mmCIF file of C-alpha atoms in Angstrom:
data_model
loop_
_atom_site.group_PDB
_atom_site.id
_atom_site.type_symbol
_atom_site.label_atom_id
_atom_site.label_comp_id
_atom_site.label_asym_id
_atom_site.label_seq_id
_atom_site.Cartn_x
_atom_site.Cartn_y
_atom_site.Cartn_z
ATOM 1 C CA GLY A 30 26.925 0.782 0.264
ATOM 2 C CA VAL A 31 23.804 1.961 -1.546
ATOM 3 C CA PRO A 32 22.208 5.170 -0.242
ATOM 4 C CA ILE A 33 18.494 5.032 0.565
ATOM 5 C CA LYS A 34 15.937 7.677 1.363
ATOM 6 C CA THR A 35 12.429 6.968 2.505
ATOM 7 C CA LEU A 36 9.089 8.676 2.607
ATOM 8 C CA ILE A 37 7.034 7.201 5.438
ATOM 9 C CA ILE A 38 3.318 7.692 4.994
ATOM 10 C CA SER A 39 0.718 7.178 7.753
ATOM 11 C CA SER A 40 -2.595 5.418 7.229
ATOM 12 C CA GLN A 41 -4.202 8.227 9.286
ATOM 13 C CA TYR A 42 -3.495 10.794 6.545
ATOM 14 C CA TRP A 43 -3.079 8.859 3.311
ATOM 15 C CA PRO A 44 -5.272 6.426 1.386
ATOM 16 C CA GLU A 45 -4.405 2.775 1.845
ATOM 17 C CA VAL A 46 -1.400 1.959 -0.314
ATOM 18 C CA LYS A 47 -1.834 -1.062 -2.508
ATOM 19 C CA PHE A 48 0.853 -2.716 -4.537
ATOM 20 C CA SER A 49 1.553 -5.804 -6.597
ATOM 21 C CA PRO A 50 3.749 -8.321 -4.782
ATOM 22 C CA ILE A 51 7.234 -8.830 -6.182
ATOM 23 C CA ASP A 52 10.485 -10.485 -4.984
ATOM 24 C CA LEU A 53 13.014 -7.656 -5.170
ATOM 25 C CA PRO A 54 16.755 -8.354 -5.629
ATOM 26 C CA ASP A 55 18.518 -9.619 -2.522
ATOM 27 C CA GLU A 56 20.774 -6.534 -2.387
ATOM 28 C CA LEU A 57 17.794 -4.227 -2.209
ATOM 29 C CA LYS A 58 15.943 -6.426 0.268
ATOM 30 C CA ALA A 59 18.983 -6.436 2.542
ATOM 31 C CA ILE A 60 19.074 -2.597 2.497
ATOM 32 C CA GLN A 61 15.364 -2.389 3.274
ATOM 33 C CA LYS A 62 15.745 -4.943 6.116
ATOM 34 C CA ALA A 63 18.595 -2.997 7.701
ATOM 35 C CA TYR A 64 16.602 0.247 7.467
ATOM 36 C CA THR A 65 13.490 -1.410 8.973
ATOM 37 C CA THR A 66 15.526 -2.850 11.822
ATOM 38 C CA ALA A 67 16.961 0.600 12.620
ATOM 39 C CA TYR A 68 13.471 2.123 12.459
ATOM 40 C CA GLU A 69 12.043 -0.518 14.815
ATOM 41 C CA THR A 70 14.831 0.272 17.279
ATOM 42 C CA LEU A 71 13.953 3.990 17.240
ATOM 43 C CA LYS A 72 10.179 3.352 17.178
ATOM 44 C CA PRO A 73 9.334 0.313 19.365
ATOM 45 C CA HIS A 74 6.077 -1.523 18.468
ATOM 46 C CA ARG A 75 6.119 -0.044 14.977
ATOM 47 C CA THR A 76 7.408 -1.338 11.643
ATOM 48 C CA LEU A 77 7.633 -0.453 7.966
ATOM 49 C CA HIS A 78 5.889 -2.060 4.978
ATOM 50 C CA TRP A 79 7.681 -1.331 1.721
ATOM 51 C CA SER A 80 5.832 -0.694 -1.549
ATOM 52 C CA PRO A 81 7.731 -1.584 -4.727
ATOM 53 C CA ASN A 82 5.265 0.396 -6.840
ATOM 54 C CA TYR A 83 6.094 3.713 -5.212
ATOM 55 C CA GLY A 84 9.395 5.491 -5.015
ATOM 56 C CA GLN A 85 12.338 5.789 -7.350
ATOM 57 C CA VAL A 86 15.556 3.810 -7.980
ATOM 58 C CA ASP A 87 18.482 5.552 -9.710
ATOM 59 C CA ILE A 88 20.375 2.857 -11.690
ATOM 60 C CA GLU A 89 23.357 2.759 -14.047
ATOM 61 C CA ILE A 90 23.431 0.148 -16.772
ATOM 62 C CA GLU A 91 26.755 -0.665 -18.421
ATOM 63 C CA ILE A 92 26.230 -2.219 -21.845
ATOM 64 C CA GLY A 93 28.115 -2.142 -25.140
ATOM 65 C CA GLY A 94 30.873 -0.007 -23.637
ATOM 66 C CA LYS A 95 28.372 2.663 -22.662
ATOM 67 C CA THR A 96 26.904 3.695 -19.249
ATOM 68 C CA LEU A 97 23.195 4.551 -19.244
ATOM 69 C CA GLU A 98 21.409 6.184 -16.334
ATOM 70 C CA PHE A 99 17.749 5.621 -15.444
ATOM 71 C CA SER A 100 15.356 6.589 -12.697
ATOM 72 C CA VAL A 101 12.620 3.996 -12.401
ATOM 73 C CA THR A 102 10.309 2.398 -9.833
ATOM 74 C CA PRO A 103 11.700 -0.527 -7.856
ATOM 75 C CA PHE A 104 9.418 -2.890 -9.803
ATOM 76 C CA HIS A 105 10.933 -1.839 -13.139
ATOM 77 C CA ALA A 106 14.411 -2.017 -11.724
ATOM 78 C CA ALA A 107 13.847 -5.576 -10.508
ATOM 79 C CA ILE A 108 12.889 -6.651 -14.026
ATOM 80 C CA ILE A 109 15.906 -5.260 -15.831
ATOM 81 C CA TYR A 110 18.159 -6.468 -12.944
ATOM 82 C CA LYS A 111 17.305 -10.035 -13.935
ATOM 83 C CA PHE A 112 18.968 -9.592 -17.305
ATOM 84 C CA GLN A 113 22.343 -9.586 -15.496
ATOM 85 C CA ASP A 114 21.902 -13.305 -14.949
ATOM 86 C CA LYS A 115 21.077 -14.171 -18.606
ATOM 87 C CA ASP A 116 20.393 -12.226 -21.771
ATOM 88 C CA THR A 117 17.021 -13.751 -22.602
ATOM 89 C CA TRP A 118 13.926 -14.197 -20.445
ATOM 90 C CA THR A 119 10.373 -15.209 -21.088
ATOM 91 C CA ILE A 120 7.446 -13.532 -19.342
ATOM 92 C CA ALA A 121 6.661 -16.791 -17.562
ATOM 93 C CA ASP A 122 10.235 -17.227 -16.315
ATOM 94 C CA LEU A 123 10.349 -13.632 -15.047
ATOM 95 C CA SER A 124 6.993 -14.104 -13.308
ATOM 96 C CA SER A 125 8.268 -17.231 -11.559
ATOM 97 C CA SER A 126 11.602 -15.656 -10.569
ATOM 98 C CA LEU A 127 10.084 -12.391 -9.253
ATOM 99 C CA LYS A 128 7.093 -14.129 -7.723
ATOM 100 C CA CYS A 129 4.433 -11.964 -9.356
ATOM 101 C CA SER A 130 1.822 -12.400 -12.020
ATOM 102 C CA THR A 131 2.590 -12.515 -15.740
ATOM 103 C CA ALA A 132 0.173 -9.583 -16.219
ATOM 104 C CA CYS A 133 2.344 -7.430 -13.912
ATOM 105 C CA ILE A 134 5.508 -8.320 -15.817
ATOM 106 C CA ARG A 135 3.867 -7.757 -19.219
ATOM 107 C CA LYS A 136 2.695 -4.231 -18.255
ATOM 108 C CA ARG A 137 6.076 -3.103 -16.986
ATOM 109 C CA ILE A 138 8.531 -4.760 -19.328
ATOM 110 C CA ASN A 139 7.184 -2.543 -22.120
ATOM 111 C CA LEU A 140 9.112 0.412 -20.608
ATOM 112 C CA TRP A 141 12.467 -1.284 -21.226
ATOM 113 C CA GLN A 142 11.327 -2.366 -24.646
ATOM 114 C CA ASN A 143 10.392 1.244 -25.516
ATOM 115 C CA CYS A 144 13.728 2.476 -24.233
ATOM 116 C CA GLY A 145 15.463 0.084 -26.638
ATOM 117 C CA LEU A 146 17.170 -2.040 -23.987
ATOM 118 C CA LEU A 147 14.996 -5.125 -24.584
ATOM 119 C CA LYS A 148 13.732 -6.674 -27.835
ATOM 120 C CA GLU A 149 10.872 -9.157 -28.121
ATOM 121 C CA GLU A 150 12.354 -11.897 -30.223
ATOM 122 C CA ALA A 151 9.250 -14.144 -30.055
ATOM 123 C CA LYS A 152 5.959 -13.860 -28.329
ATOM 124 C CA ASP A 153 6.623 -13.099 -24.597
ATOM 125 C CA THR A 154 10.355 -13.711 -25.034
ATOM 126 C CA PHE A 155 12.745 -10.766 -24.514
ATOM 127 C CA ARG A 156 16.427 -10.375 -25.197
ATOM 128 C CA LEU A 157 18.896 -7.777 -23.927
ATOM 129 C CA VAL A 158 20.026 -5.539 -26.775
ATOM 130 C CA GLU A 159 23.824 -5.023 -26.974
ATOM 131 C CA ASP A 160 23.592 -2.208 -29.577
ATOM 132 C CA THR A 161 23.099 0.904 -27.466
ATOM 133 C CA SER A 162 22.931 3.343 -30.402
ATOM 134 C CA LYS A 163 19.142 3.328 -30.280
ATOM 135 C CA VAL A 164 18.707 3.187 -26.548
ATOM 136 C CA ALA A 165 16.738 6.063 -25.058
ATOM 137 C CA SER A 166 17.832 7.369 -21.686
ATOM 138 C CA ASN A 167 15.519 8.530 -18.927
ATOM 139 C CA ASN A 168 15.980 12.097 -20.084
ATOM 140 C CA SER A 169 14.135 11.557 -23.365
ATOM 141 C CA SER A 170 10.435 11.701 -23.953
ATOM 142 C CA GLN A 171 10.450 8.012 -24.910
ATOM 143 C CA ALA A 172 11.040 6.885 -21.324
ATOM 144 C CA PRO A 173 8.133 7.526 -18.987
ATOM 145 C CA ALA A 174 9.881 5.955 -15.987
ATOM 146 C CA LEU A 175 10.609 9.218 -14.243
ATOM 147 C CA LEU A 176 7.279 8.771 -12.472
ATOM 148 C CA GLY A 177 7.928 7.553 -8.965
ATOM 149 C CA VAL A 178 4.570 5.786 -8.843
ATOM 150 C CA ASP A 179 3.321 2.751 -10.752
ATOM 151 C CA VAL A 180 0.336 4.301 -12.619
ATOM 152 C CA ASP A 181 -1.343 1.007 -13.355
ATOM 153 C CA ASP A 182 -1.641 0.103 -9.663
ATOM 154 C CA MET A 183 -2.749 3.656 -8.741
ATOM 155 C CA ASN A 184 -5.710 3.369 -11.123
ATOM 156 C CA VAL A 185 -6.724 -0.011 -9.723
ATOM 157 C CA GLU A 186 -6.383 1.273 -6.190
ATOM 158 C CA HIS A 187 -8.535 4.328 -6.714
ATOM 159 C CA GLN A 188 -11.267 2.317 -8.406
ATOM 160 C CA ALA A 189 -11.437 -0.275 -5.636
ATOM 161 C CA GLU A 190 -11.050 2.084 -2.685
ATOM 162 C CA PRO A 191 -14.624 3.552 -2.532
ATOM 163 C CA ASP A 192 -16.271 0.118 -2.476
ATOM 164 C CA LYS A 193 -13.928 -1.171 0.227
ATOM 165 C CA LYS A 194 -14.490 1.956 2.394
ATOM 166 C CA GLU A 195 -18.257 1.582 2.080
ATOM 167 C CA HIS A 196 -18.044 -2.054 3.105
ATOM 168 C CA GLU A 197 -15.926 -1.209 6.142
ATOM 169 C CA HIS A 198 -18.270 1.610 7.021
ATOM 170 C CA THR A 199 -21.194 -0.804 7.012
ATOM 171 C CA ILE A 200 -19.378 -3.312 9.209
ATOM 172 C CA VAL A 201 -18.506 -0.669 11.777
ATOM 173 C CA ARG A 202 -21.974 0.866 11.689
ATOM 174 C CA ASN A 203 -23.768 -2.483 12.274
ATOM 175 C CA PHE A 204 -21.435 -3.465 15.111
ATOM 176 C CA VAL A 205 -21.830 -0.125 16.912
ATOM 177 C CA PHE A 206 -25.624 -0.193 16.585
ATOM 178 C CA GLY A 207 -25.665 -3.668 18.077
ATOM 179 C CA MET A 208 -23.472 -2.585 21.000
ATOM 180 C CA LEU A 209 -25.582 0.471 21.738
ATOM 181 C CA ARG A 210 -28.771 -1.562 21.852
ATOM 182 C CA SER A 211 -27.367 -3.563 24.754
ATOM 183 C CA MET A 212 -25.082 -0.972 26.425
ATOM 184 C CA THR A 213 -27.224 2.159 25.878
ATOM 185 C CA SER A 214 -24.345 4.669 25.569
ATOM 186 C CA LEU A 215 -20.628 4.468 24.892
ATOM 187 C CA THR A 216 -17.589 6.763 24.515
ATOM 188 C CA LEU A 217 -15.581 6.814 21.326
ATOM 189 C CA GLU A 218 -12.695 5.147 23.064
ATOM 190 C CA ARG A 219 -14.791 2.270 24.387
ATOM 191 C CA ILE A 220 -16.333 1.746 20.956
ATOM 192 C CA TYR A 221 -12.918 1.662 19.386
ATOM 193 C CA SER A 222 -11.528 -0.807 21.939
ATOM 194 C CA LEU A 223 -14.454 -3.179 21.404
ATOM 195 C CA LEU A 224 -14.075 -2.937 17.628
ATOM 196 C CA CYS A 225 -10.334 -3.804 17.903
ATOM 197 C CA VAL A 226 -11.167 -6.921 19.905
ATOM 198 C CA TYR A 227 -14.272 -8.185 18.078
ATOM 199 C CA THR A 228 -14.095 -6.755 14.563
ATOM 200 C CA PHE A 229 -10.540 -5.733 13.849
ATOM 201 C CA HIS A 230 -9.273 -8.864 15.734
ATOM 202 C CA GLY A 231 -6.456 -6.974 17.372
ATOM 203 C CA GLN A 232 -4.996 -5.900 14.007
ATOM 204 C CA HIS A 233 -5.821 -2.187 14.445
ATOM 205 C CA GLU A 234 -6.796 -2.077 10.775
ATOM 206 C CA ARG A 235 -8.582 1.206 11.397
ATOM 207 C CA THR A 236 -7.458 4.079 13.635
ATOM 208 C CA LEU A 237 -9.453 5.883 16.272
ATOM 209 C CA ILE A 238 -9.855 8.816 13.829
ATOM 210 C CA ASP A 239 -11.299 6.495 11.150
ATOM 211 C CA VAL A 240 -13.938 5.223 13.572
ATOM 212 C CA ARG A 241 -14.757 8.725 14.734
ATOM 213 C CA ASN A 242 -15.281 9.853 11.142
ATOM 214 C CA ILE A 243 -17.708 6.934 10.583
ATOM 215 C CA LEU A 244 -19.616 7.751 13.775
ATOM 216 C CA ASP A 245 -19.746 11.472 12.889
ATOM 217 C CA ALA A 246 -21.289 10.585 9.561
ATOM 218 C CA GLU A 247 -24.003 8.596 11.384
ATOM 219 C CA VAL A 248 -24.647 11.541 13.683
ATOM 220 C CA LYS A 249 -25.071 13.889 10.732
ATOM 221 C CA SER A 250 -27.598 11.474 9.179
ATOM 222 C CA ASN A 251 -29.465 11.332 12.530
ATOM 223 C CA GLN A 252 -28.762 7.628 12.964
ATOM 224 C CA LEU A 253 -26.775 8.319 16.147
ATOM 225 C CA LEU A 254 -26.879 10.964 18.924
ATOM 226 C CA TYR A 255 -23.713 12.439 20.473
ATOM 227 C CA THR A 256 -24.051 14.244 23.773
ATOM 228 C CA ASN A 257 -21.433 14.967 26.496
ATOM 229 C CA GLY A 258 -18.914 12.642 24.890
ATOM 230 C CA LEU A 259 -21.337 9.715 24.631
ATOM 231 C CA TYR A 260 -22.871 8.074 21.572
ATOM 232 C CA THR A 261 -26.434 6.786 21.874
ATOM 233 C CA LEU A 262 -29.146 5.551 19.622
ATOM 234 C CA PRO A 263 -32.268 7.696 18.908
ATOM 235 C CA LEU A 264 -35.430 6.313 20.398
ATOM 236 C CA SER A 265 -36.480 5.283 16.893
ATOM 237 C CA GLN A 266 -33.486 2.946 16.751
ATOM 238 C CA GLY A 267 -34.503 1.104 19.842
ATOM 239 C CA ALA A 268 -32.473 2.878 22.545
ATOM 240 C CA SER A 269 -33.439 2.159 26.134
ATOM 241 C CA SER A 270 -33.590 4.599 29.041
ATOM 242 C CA ALA A 271 -30.936 2.864 31.175
ATOM 243 C CA SER A 272 -28.181 4.946 32.790
ATOM 244 C CA PRO A 273 -25.055 5.669 30.706
ATOM 245 C CA ALA A 274 -22.272 3.208 30.729
ATOM 246 C CA SER A 275 -19.083 4.065 32.642
ATOM 247 C CA THR A 276 -16.687 6.219 30.662
ATOM 248 C CA ASN A 277 -13.626 5.193 32.639
ATOM 249 C CA GLU A 278 -12.323 2.778 30.023
ATOM 250 C CA ASN A 279 -8.786 2.397 28.701
ATOM 251 C CA MET A 280 -8.101 3.125 25.056
ATOM 252 C CA LEU A 281 -6.720 0.258 22.967
ATOM 253 C CA VAL A 282 -4.717 2.499 20.680
ATOM 254 C CA ASP A 283 -1.265 1.737 19.486
#
């Protein structure tokens, strides 16, 4: 009975999405599961991975005879949802219940404290406030929850992403150089299929386009040669003069 809209992003066009794990309310998980099942029916061999740090949940909170409306991330919604069960929670108890770190809870619970819905009675102990006279709604400047993205996780993601990409680039580069020293020349499709089997372990962690971009970078730096659809090593890299490998290979692309 709860409407849901999704934005499906592809790893081929977007940076890798990272998020902090959290156990969302059962009602929301049931909705997501039903949506995922329907998607898998329409798109065989594909599935969806939900990110609680992205997106927006429109919620109504009835308290003190007053109805308050908020638009927050699913992570923030899961925290305030717990206060339906009891009025007072510690950071540790929320962390255990939501199956996430205390640091994640501590960062996000401040939003509800700033809005006036929660009060810190003792260190890391928060109580639901029944007096709504000082509660700030989403429409005021005191409530930054209109953002549909968890800013803390975006910052961490963008800091870590360059190092991870460089590491993956090095792995692909070394594997391709090793293959070309024994096979002389290979097509992009054959390189990708071998990477999927021996480096990606069948997980398809990187797409054909990702691998092509890495190989193109090596061509530009004169570490690889690309002629007539075949990648080869320059003579300085130890390439042999054997005949090119067959190009009639099947692509292992999902």
